[in-house]
Coordinates of C-alpha atoms and ligand atoms in Angstrom, one line a residue:
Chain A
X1 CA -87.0 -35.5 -55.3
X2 CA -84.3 -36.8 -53.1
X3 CA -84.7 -38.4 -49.7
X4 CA -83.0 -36.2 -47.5
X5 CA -83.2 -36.7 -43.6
X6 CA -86.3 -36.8 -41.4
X7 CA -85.0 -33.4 -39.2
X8 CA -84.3 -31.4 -42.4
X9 CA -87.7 -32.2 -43.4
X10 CA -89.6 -31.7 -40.6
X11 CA -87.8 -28.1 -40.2
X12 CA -89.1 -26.8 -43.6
X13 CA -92.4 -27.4 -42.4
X14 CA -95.5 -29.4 -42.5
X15 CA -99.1 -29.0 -44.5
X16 CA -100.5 -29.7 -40.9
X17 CA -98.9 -30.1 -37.7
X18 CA -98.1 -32.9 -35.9
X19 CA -98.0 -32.0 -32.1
X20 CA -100.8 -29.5 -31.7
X21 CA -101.6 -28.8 -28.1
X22 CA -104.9 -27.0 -27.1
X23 CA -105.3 -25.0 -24.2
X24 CA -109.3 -25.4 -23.4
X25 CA -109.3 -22.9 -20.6
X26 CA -106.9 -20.7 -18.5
X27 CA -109.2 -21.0 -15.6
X28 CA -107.7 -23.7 -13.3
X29 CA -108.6 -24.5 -9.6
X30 CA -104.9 -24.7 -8.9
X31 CA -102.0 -22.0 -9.4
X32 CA -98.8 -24.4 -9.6
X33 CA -95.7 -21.3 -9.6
X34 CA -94.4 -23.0 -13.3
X35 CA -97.4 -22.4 -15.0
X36 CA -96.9 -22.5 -18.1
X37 CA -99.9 -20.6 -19.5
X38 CA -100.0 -18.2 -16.0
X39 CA -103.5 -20.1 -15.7
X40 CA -106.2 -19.3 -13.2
X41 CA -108.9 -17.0 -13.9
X42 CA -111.2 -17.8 -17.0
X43 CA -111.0 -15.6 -19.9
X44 CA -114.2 -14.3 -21.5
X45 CA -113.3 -14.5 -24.7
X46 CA -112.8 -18.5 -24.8
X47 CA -114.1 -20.1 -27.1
X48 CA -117.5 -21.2 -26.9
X49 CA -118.8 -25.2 -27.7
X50 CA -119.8 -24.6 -31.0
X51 CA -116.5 -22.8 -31.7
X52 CA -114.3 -25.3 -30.1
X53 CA -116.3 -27.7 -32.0
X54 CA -115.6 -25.7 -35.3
X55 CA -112.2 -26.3 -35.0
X56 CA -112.0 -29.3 -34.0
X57 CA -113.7 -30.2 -37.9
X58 CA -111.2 -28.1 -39.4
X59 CA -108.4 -30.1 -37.6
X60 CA -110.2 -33.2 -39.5
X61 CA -110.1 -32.0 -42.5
X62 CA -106.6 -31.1 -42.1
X63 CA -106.3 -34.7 -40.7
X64 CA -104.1 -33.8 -37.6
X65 CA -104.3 -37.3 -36.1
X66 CA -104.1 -36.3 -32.4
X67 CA -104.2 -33.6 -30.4
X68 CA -102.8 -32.5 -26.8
X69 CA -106.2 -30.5 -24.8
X70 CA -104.4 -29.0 -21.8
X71 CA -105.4 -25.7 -19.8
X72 CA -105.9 -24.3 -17.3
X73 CA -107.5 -26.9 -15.8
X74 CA -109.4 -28.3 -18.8
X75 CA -112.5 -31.3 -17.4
X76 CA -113.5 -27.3 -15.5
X77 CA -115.3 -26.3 -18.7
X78 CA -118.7 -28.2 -18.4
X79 CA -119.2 -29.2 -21.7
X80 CA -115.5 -31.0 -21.3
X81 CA -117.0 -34.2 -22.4
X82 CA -118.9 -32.9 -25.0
X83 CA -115.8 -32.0 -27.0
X84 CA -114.1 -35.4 -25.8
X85 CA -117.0 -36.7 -27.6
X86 CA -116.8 -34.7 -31.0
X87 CA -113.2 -35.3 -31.2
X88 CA -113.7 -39.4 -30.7
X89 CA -116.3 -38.7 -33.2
X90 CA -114.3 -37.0 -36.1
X91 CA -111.4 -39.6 -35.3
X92 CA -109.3 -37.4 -33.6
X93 CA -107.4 -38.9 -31.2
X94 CA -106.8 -36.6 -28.0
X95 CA -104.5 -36.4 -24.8
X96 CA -105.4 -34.1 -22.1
X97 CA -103.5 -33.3 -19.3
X98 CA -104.9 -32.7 -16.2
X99 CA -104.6 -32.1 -12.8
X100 CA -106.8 -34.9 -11.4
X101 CA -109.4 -32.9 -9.6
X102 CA -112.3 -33.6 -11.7
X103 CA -111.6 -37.3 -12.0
X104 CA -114.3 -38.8 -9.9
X105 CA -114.9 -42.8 -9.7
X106 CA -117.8 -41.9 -12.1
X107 CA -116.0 -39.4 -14.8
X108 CA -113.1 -42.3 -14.8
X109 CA -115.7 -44.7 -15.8
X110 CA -116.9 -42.7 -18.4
X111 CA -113.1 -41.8 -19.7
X112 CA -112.2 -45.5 -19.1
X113 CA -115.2 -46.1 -21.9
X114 CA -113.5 -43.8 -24.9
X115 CA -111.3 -44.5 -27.4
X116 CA -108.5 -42.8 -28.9
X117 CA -108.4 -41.3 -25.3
X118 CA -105.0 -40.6 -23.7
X119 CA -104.8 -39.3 -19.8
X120 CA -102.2 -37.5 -18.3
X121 CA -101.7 -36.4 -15.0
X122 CA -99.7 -34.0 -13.0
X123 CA -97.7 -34.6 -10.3
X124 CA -94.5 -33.2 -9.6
X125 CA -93.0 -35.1 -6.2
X126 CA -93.5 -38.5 -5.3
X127 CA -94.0 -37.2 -1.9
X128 CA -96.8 -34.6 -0.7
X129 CA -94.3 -32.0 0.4
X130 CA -92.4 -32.0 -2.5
X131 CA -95.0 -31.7 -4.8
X132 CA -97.2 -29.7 -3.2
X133 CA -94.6 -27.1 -2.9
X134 CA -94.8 -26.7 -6.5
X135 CA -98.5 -27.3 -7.2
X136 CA -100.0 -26.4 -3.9
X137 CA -101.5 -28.0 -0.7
X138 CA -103.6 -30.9 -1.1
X139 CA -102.8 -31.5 -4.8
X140 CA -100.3 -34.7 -3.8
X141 CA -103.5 -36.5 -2.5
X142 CA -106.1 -35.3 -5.4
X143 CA -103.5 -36.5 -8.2
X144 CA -103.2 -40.3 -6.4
X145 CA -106.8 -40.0 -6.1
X146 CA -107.3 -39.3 -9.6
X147 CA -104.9 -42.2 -10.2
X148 CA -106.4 -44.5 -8.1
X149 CA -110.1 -43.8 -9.7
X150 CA -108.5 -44.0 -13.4
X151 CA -106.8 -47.4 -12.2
X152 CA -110.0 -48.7 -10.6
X153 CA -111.8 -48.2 -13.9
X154 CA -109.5 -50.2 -15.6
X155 CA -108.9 -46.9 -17.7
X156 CA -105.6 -48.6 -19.3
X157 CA -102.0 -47.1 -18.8
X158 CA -102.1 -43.7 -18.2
X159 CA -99.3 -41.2 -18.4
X160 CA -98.1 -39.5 -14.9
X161 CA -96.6 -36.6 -16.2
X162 CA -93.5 -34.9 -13.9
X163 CA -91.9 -31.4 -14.5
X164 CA -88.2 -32.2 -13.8
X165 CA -87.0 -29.1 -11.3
X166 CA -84.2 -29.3 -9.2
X167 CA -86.2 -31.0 -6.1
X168 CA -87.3 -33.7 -7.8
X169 CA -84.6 -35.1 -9.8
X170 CA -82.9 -37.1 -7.0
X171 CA -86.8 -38.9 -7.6
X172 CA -86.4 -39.9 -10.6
X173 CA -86.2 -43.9 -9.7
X174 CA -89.0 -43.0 -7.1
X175 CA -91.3 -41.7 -10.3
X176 CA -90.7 -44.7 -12.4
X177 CA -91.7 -46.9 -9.5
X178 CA -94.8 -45.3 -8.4
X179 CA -95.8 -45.5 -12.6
X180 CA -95.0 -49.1 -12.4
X181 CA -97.0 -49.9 -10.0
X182 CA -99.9 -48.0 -11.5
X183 CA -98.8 -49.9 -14.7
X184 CA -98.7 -45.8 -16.2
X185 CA -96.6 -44.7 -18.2
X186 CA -93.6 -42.0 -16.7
X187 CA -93.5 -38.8 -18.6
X188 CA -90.8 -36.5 -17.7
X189 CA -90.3 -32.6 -19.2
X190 CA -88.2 -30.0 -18.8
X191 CA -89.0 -27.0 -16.9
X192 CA -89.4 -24.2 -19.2
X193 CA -89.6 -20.2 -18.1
X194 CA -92.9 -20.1 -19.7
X195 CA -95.6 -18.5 -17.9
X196 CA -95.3 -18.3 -13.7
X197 CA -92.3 -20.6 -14.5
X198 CA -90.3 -17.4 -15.6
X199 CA -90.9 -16.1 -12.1
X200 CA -90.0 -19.2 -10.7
X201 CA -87.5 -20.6 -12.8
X202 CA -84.5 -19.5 -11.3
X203 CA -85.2 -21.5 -8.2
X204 CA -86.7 -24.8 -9.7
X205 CA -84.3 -25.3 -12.9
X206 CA -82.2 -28.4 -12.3
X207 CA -78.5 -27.5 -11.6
X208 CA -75.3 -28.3 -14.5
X209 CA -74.7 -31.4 -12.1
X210 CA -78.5 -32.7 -12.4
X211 CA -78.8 -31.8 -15.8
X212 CA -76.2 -34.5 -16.1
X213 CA -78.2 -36.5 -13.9
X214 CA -81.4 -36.6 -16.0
X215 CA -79.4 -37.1 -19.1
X216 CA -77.7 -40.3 -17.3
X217 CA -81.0 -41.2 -16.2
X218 CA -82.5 -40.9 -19.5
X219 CA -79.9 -43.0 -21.0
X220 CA -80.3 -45.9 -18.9
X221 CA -83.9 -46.1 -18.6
X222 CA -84.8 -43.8 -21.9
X223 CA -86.9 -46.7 -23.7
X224 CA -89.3 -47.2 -21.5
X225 CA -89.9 -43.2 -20.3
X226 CA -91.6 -40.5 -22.7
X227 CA -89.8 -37.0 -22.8
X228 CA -91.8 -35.2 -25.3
X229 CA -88.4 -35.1 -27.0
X230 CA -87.9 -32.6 -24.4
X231 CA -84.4 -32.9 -23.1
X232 CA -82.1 -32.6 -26.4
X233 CA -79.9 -29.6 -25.7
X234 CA -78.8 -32.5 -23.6
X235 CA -77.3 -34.3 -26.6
X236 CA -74.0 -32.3 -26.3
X237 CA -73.4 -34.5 -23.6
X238 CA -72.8 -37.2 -26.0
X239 CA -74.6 -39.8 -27.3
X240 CA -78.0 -39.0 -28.4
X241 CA -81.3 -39.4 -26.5
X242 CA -84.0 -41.2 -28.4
X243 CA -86.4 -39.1 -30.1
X244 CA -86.5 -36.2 -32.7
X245 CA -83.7 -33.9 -31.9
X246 CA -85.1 -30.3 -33.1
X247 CA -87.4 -27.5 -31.7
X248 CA -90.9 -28.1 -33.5
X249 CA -92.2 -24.7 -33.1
X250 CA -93.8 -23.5 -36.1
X251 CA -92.8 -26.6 -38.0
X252 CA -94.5 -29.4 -35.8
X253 CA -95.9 -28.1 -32.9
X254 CA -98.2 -25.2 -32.1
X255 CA -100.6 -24.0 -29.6
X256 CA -104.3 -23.1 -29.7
X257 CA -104.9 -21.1 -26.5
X258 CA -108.2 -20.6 -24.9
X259 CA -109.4 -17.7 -26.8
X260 CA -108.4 -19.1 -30.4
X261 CA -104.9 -17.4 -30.8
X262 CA -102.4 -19.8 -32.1
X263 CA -98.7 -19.5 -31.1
X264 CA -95.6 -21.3 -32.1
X265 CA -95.3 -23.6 -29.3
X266 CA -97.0 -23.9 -26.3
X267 CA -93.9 -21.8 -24.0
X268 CA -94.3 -19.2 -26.3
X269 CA -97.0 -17.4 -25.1
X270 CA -95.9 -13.8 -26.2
X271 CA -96.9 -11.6 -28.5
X272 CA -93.7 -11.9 -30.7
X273 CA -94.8 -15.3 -31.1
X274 CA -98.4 -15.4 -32.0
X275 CA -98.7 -16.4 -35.8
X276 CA -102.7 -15.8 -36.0
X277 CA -106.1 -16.6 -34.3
X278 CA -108.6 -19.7 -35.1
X279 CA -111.4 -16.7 -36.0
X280 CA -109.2 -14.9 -39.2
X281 CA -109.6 -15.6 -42.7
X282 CA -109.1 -19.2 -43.8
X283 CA -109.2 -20.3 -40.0
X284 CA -106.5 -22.4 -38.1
X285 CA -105.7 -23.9 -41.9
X286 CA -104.5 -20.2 -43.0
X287 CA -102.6 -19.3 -40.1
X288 CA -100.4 -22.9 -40.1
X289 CA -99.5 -22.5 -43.7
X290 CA -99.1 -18.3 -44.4
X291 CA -98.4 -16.7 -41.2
X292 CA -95.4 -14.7 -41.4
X293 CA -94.0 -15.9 -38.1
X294 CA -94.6 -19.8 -39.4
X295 CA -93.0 -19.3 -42.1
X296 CA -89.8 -17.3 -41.0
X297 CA -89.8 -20.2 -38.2
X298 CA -89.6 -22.7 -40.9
X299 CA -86.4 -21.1 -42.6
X300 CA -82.7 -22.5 -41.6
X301 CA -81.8 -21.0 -38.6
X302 CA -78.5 -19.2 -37.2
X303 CA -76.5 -20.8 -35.1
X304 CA -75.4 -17.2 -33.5
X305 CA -72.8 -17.9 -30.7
X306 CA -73.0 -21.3 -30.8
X307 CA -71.0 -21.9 -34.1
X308 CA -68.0 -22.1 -32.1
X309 CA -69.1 -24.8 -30.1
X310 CA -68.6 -28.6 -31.8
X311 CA -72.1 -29.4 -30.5
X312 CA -74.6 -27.8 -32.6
X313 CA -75.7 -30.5 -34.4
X314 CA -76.2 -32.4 -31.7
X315 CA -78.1 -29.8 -29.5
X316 CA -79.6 -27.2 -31.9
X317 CA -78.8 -24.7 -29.6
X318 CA -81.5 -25.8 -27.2
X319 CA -84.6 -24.4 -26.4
X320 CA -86.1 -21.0 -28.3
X321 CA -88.8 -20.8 -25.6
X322 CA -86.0 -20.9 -23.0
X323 CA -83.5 -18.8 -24.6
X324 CA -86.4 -16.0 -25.0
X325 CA -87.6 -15.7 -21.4
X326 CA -84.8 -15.6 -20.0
X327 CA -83.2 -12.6 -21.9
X328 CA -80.6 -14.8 -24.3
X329 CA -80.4 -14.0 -28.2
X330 CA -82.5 -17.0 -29.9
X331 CA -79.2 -17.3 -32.2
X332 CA -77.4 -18.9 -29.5
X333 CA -77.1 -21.2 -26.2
X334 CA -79.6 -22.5 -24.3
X335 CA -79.4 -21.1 -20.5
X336 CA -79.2 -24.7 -19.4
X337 CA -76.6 -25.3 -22.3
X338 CA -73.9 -28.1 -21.1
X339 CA -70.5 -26.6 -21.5
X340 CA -72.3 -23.4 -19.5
X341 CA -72.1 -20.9 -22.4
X342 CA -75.4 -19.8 -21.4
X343 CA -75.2 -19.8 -17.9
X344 CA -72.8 -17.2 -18.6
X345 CA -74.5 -15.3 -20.7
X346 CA -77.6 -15.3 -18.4
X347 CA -75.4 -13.2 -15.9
X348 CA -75.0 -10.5 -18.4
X349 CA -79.0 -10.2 -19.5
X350 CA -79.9 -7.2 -18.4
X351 CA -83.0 -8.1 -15.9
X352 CA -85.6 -5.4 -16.7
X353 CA -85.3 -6.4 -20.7
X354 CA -86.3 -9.7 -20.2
X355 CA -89.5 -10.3 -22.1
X356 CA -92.9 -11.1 -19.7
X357 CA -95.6 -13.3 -21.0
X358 CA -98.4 -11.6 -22.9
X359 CA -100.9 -13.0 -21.0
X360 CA -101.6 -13.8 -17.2
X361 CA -104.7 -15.2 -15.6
X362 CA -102.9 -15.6 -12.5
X363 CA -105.6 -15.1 -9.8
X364 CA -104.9 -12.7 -7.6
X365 CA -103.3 -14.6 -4.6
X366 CA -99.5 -14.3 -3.8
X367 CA -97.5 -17.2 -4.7
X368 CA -94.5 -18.1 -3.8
X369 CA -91.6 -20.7 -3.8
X370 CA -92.2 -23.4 -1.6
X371 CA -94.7 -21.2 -0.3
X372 CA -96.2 -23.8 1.6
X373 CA -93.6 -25.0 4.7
Chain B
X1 CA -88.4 -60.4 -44.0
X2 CA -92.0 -60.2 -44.0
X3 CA -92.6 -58.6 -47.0
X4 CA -90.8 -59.9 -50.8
X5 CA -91.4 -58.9 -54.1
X6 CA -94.5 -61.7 -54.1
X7 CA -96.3 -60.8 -51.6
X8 CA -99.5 -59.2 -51.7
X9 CA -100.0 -56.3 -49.3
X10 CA -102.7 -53.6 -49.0
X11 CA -103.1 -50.5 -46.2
X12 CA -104.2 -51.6 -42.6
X13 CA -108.2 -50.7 -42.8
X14 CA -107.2 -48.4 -39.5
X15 CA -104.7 -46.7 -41.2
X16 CA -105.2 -42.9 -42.4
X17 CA -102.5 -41.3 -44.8
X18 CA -102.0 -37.9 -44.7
X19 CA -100.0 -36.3 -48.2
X20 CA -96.7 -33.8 -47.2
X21 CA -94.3 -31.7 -49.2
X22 CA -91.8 -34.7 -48.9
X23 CA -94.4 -37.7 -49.3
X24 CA -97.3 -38.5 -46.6
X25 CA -98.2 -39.5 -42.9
X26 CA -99.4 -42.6 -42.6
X27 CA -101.0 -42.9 -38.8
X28 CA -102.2 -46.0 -37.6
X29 CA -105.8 -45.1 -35.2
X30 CA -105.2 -48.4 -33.2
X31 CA -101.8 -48.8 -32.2
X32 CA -101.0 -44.8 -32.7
X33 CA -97.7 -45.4 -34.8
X34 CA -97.0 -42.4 -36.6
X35 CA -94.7 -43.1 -39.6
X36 CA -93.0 -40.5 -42.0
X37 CA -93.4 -41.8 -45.8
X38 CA -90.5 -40.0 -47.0
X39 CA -91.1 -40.1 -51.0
X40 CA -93.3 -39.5 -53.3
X41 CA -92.9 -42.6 -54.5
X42 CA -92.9 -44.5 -51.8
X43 CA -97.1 -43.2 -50.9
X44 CA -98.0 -44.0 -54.8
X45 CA -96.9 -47.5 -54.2
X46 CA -98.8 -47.5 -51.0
X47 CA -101.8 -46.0 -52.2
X48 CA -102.1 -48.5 -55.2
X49 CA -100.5 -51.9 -53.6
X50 CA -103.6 -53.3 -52.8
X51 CA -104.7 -53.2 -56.3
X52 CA -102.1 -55.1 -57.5
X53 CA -101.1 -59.3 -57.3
X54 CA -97.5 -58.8 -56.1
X55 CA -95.8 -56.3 -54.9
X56 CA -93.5 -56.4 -58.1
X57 CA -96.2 -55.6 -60.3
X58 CA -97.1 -52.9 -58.2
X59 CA -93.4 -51.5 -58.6
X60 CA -93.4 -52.2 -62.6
X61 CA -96.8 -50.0 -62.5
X62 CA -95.2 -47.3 -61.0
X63 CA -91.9 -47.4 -63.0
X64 CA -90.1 -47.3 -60.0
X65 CA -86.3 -48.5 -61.6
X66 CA -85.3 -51.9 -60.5
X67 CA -82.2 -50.9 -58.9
X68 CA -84.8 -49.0 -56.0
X69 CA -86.9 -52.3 -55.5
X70 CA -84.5 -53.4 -52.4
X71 CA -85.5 -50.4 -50.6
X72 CA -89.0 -51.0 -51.2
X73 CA -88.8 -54.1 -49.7
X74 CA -87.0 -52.7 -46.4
X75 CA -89.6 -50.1 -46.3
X76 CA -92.5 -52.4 -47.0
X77 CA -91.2 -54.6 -44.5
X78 CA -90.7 -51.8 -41.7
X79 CA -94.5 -50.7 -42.4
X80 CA -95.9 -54.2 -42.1
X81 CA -93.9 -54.8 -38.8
X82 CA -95.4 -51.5 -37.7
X83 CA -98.8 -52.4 -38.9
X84 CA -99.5 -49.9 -41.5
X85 CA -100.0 -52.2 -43.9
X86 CA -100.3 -56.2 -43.9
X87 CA -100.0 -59.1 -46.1
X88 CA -103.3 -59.8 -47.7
X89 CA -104.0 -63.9 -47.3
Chain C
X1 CA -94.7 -32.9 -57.0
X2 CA -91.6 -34.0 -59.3
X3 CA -91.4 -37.6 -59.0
X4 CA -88.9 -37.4 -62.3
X5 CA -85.7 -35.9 -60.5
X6 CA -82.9 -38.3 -60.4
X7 CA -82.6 -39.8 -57.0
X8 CA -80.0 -38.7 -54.8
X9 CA -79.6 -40.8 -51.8
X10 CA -78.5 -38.9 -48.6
X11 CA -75.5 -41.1 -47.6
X12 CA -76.0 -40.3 -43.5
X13 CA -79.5 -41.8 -43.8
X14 CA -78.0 -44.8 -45.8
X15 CA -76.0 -45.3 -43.5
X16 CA -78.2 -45.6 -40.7
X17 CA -80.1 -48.0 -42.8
X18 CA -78.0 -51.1 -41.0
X19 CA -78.3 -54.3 -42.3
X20 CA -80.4 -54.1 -44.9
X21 CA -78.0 -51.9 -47.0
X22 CA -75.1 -54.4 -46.0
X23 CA -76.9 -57.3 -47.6
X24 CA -77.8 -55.3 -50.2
X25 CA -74.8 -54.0 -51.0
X26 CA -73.5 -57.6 -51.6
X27 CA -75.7 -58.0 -55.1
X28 CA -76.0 -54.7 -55.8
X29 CA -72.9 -52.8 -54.8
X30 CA -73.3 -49.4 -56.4
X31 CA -76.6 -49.0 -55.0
X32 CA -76.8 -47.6 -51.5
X33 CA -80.3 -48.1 -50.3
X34 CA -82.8 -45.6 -49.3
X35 CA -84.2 -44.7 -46.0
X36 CA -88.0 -44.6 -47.3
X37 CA -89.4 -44.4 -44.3
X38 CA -89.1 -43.5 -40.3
X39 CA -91.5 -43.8 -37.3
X40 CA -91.7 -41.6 -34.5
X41 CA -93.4 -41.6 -31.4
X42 CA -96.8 -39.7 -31.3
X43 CA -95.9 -38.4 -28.1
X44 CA -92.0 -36.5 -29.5
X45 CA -91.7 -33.3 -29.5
X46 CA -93.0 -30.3 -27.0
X47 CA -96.5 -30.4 -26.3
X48 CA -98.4 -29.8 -22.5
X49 CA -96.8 -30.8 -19.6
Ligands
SF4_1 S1 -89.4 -23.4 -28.2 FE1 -88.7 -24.9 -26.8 S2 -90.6 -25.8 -25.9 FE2 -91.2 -24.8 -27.8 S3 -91.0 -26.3 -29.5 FE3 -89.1 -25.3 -29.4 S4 -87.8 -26.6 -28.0 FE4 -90.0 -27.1 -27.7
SF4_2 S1 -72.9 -23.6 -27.0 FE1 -74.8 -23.9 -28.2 S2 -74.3 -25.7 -29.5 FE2 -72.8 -25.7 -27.9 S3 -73.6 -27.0 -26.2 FE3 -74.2 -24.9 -25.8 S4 -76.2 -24.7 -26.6 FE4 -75.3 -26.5 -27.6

């Protein structure tokens, strides 16, 4: 067996995967317009404790290491803590993303006390207009809050965790700053037209001149700022950010959503792309390993209309989540993709065959972009 | 470099392997380092090092071929900075 | 798993192994070392935002 390199390894596929995120509820007391799960209402079917707990010891015996818990809002469920609690237990180490609300001086004393406990929370301005533009009035103030109480507790460094759209970028110093002084960590992500964001996407995506912006950014202050490995179709810029440079979908990263389906990636939340559900035969284990969808996700891809492009290696094309919702052929560029080849394309997909999400718990309020003054 | 043909190593206690088509995981539960094993080879050695006086003798167990031993001791060395294993005293 | 198959040593990895194969290389100069082994960070790749 020959050592071949880490990205051609990863891409055939794991036994288990490395990056699984777990969406504990799609109810959420906010309804930010990117969404990425169209969260807001609670689904019936979610799993119940003893379900969630089910999983999480099949997950152990498949020794995922960590997990990402993200929602809909997920400290909402009330026995939030509970599964904190069986997931500490089993040695799973978890990061869950919230939007602050729930953190009270008392819940961040009782976080603070965990191990193997990672926080992240949303905020996606360093000022209350810009951010609550995106994530709606009065969520500015609850995320400092949340902040505040987790920094009060001693919690450790957190992770503030931004959405880059094209109102924030010019922040970017401002971010790092405020994370600084919090002594948190800065974790920056590309918008993707997931969920609401497909609605939305059009007016937050950051423009070809901020895209160079955030890769400039990136490559002066890259060290010391987590991406999720999110901004490599900005390779073809040149040099390479830090980080693995592939999409994990299917080979790394999946997503449990509320109700036990699991999908390629957490942006994927279509039909095309759901490989199984938590309650079939052979659980979570099955569907990783023998779904069909896995599986075909795992073999080498095409590079379409990019093969005439130098920068394939460096990019990989981009983003499949991002290609897919906004009416581009997954064989091919990125819409964000540097030299423009996608942007182009984009103004030839035809508008009414552009896939919707599967799923939308959007409660029934009307949302708009920058809805708020 | 930390780690030499004589030195005597063993697994950090906090330190979970997990096997894969191309070798193992080997995730470390305190500082969170995730590190790719990429050989077989390379997770037998680990798996048995502690057993062994040197890390030589660990390599002759395994028939690894002499000509490979340099990159053991780059690798060994990586994983000790890293914390996945340490020297025993 | 087959241990057994001759090695082949990707020569893009090697080369990325720095140093250590230039030191190497001095005492044993037909042998280009291997790239055993590679951290990442727990938090690569897309998960929540
Ligand atoms: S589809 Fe996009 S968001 Fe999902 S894993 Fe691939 S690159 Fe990441
Ligand atoms: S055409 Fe494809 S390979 Fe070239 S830069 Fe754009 S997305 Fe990347």
């Amino acid at each position: 067996m020959s050592v071949s390199n880490l990205s051609t390894q990863l891409k055939s596929g794991l036994d288990a995967p490395i990056c699984l995120t777990w969406e504990l509820t799609y109810a959420c007391n906010l309804q930010c317009i990117h969404c990425l799960s169209s969260s807001g209402r609670r689904d019936p079917r979610e799993l119940d404790t003893d379900q969630v707990k089910n999983v999480l010891d099949q997950l152990r015996d498949l020794q995922v290491f960590y997990i990402n818990i993200g929602g809909g809002e997920p400290m909402i469920r009330k026995d939030f803590f509970e599964i904190l609690e069986h997931a500490e237990q089993n040695n799973i180490g978890v990061k869950f993303s919230t939007n602050g609300t729930y953190i009270t001086a008392e819940n961040a004393q009782r976080l603070a006390s965990m191990n193997y406990l990672d926080i992240q929370i949303s905020l996606d301005g360093v000022d209350r207009a810009t951010n609550d533009a995106v994530r709606g009035e009065g969520s500015f103030d609850t995320s400092i809050a949340a902040m505040n109480f987790l920094r009060d507790a001693n919690f450790g460094p957190f992770k503030i965790s931004v959405v880059m759209t094209r109102q924030n970028v010019d922040q970017l110093d401002a971010f790092k700053e405020l994370a600084d002084r919090y002594g948190a960590q800065l974790r920056i992500t590309r918008l993707r037209p997931a969920g609401r964001g497909a609605d939305t996407w059009n007016e937050l995506h950051p423009t070809q001149a901020q895209q160079r912006q955030i890769y400039d950014w990136l490559i002066a202050h890259g060290d010391n700022v987590l991406t999720g490995d999110s901004f490599f179709h900005l390779n073809a810029f040149g040099e390479s950010l830090p980080g693995l440079n592939l999409c994990g979908a299917g080979r790394v990263v999946c997503l449990i959503d509320p109700i036990g389906d699991v999908y390629a990636c957490p942006f994927v939340i279509h039909d095309q792309f759901k490989a199984g559900s938590v309650h079939d035969e052979g659980g979570f284990a099955h569907v990783w390993r023998n779904s069909d969808l896995f599986l075909s996700l795992r073999e080498p891809e095409s590079e379409g209309a990019c093969t005439s492009c130098g920068n394939y290696d460096s990019c990989q094309g981009g983003c499949m989540a991002a290609k897919f919702f906004t009416g581009l052929p997954l064989d091919g560029p990125d819409p964000e993709c540097v030299i423009g080849a996608g942007e182009s394309l984009l103004k030839s997909a035809t508008v009414n065959l552009i896939p919707k999400p599967s799923m939308d718990h959007s409660r029934k309020i009307s949302v708009t972009v920058g809805g708020n003054k | 470099m930390t780690v030499t043909l004589d030195s005597a190593c063993e697994l950090h206690p906090q330190v979970a392997l997990r096997p894969e088509p191309f070798g193992a995981l080997a995730y470390h539960y305190g500082n969170r380092k995730l590190v790719f094993l990429k050989h077989p080879d390379v997770v037998a050695v680990l798996r048995d090092v502690a057993a062994h006086n040197t890390l030589a003798d660990t390599l002759v167990a395994h028939n690894v071929a002499p000509e490979r031993w340099n990159s053991f001791v780059s690798a060994l060395s990586s994983l000790e900075t890293s914390e996945i294993i340490r020297v025993r005293q | 798993m087959d241990t057994t198959a001759p090695i082949a040593v990707d020569t893009a990895q090697a080369q990325t192994a720095s140093h250590d194969s230039v030191s190497s290389a001095t005492t044993t100069p037909h042998i280009v070392e291997e790239l055993l082994v590679e951290e990442i960070s727990i938090d690569g790749m897309c998960g929540v935002y």
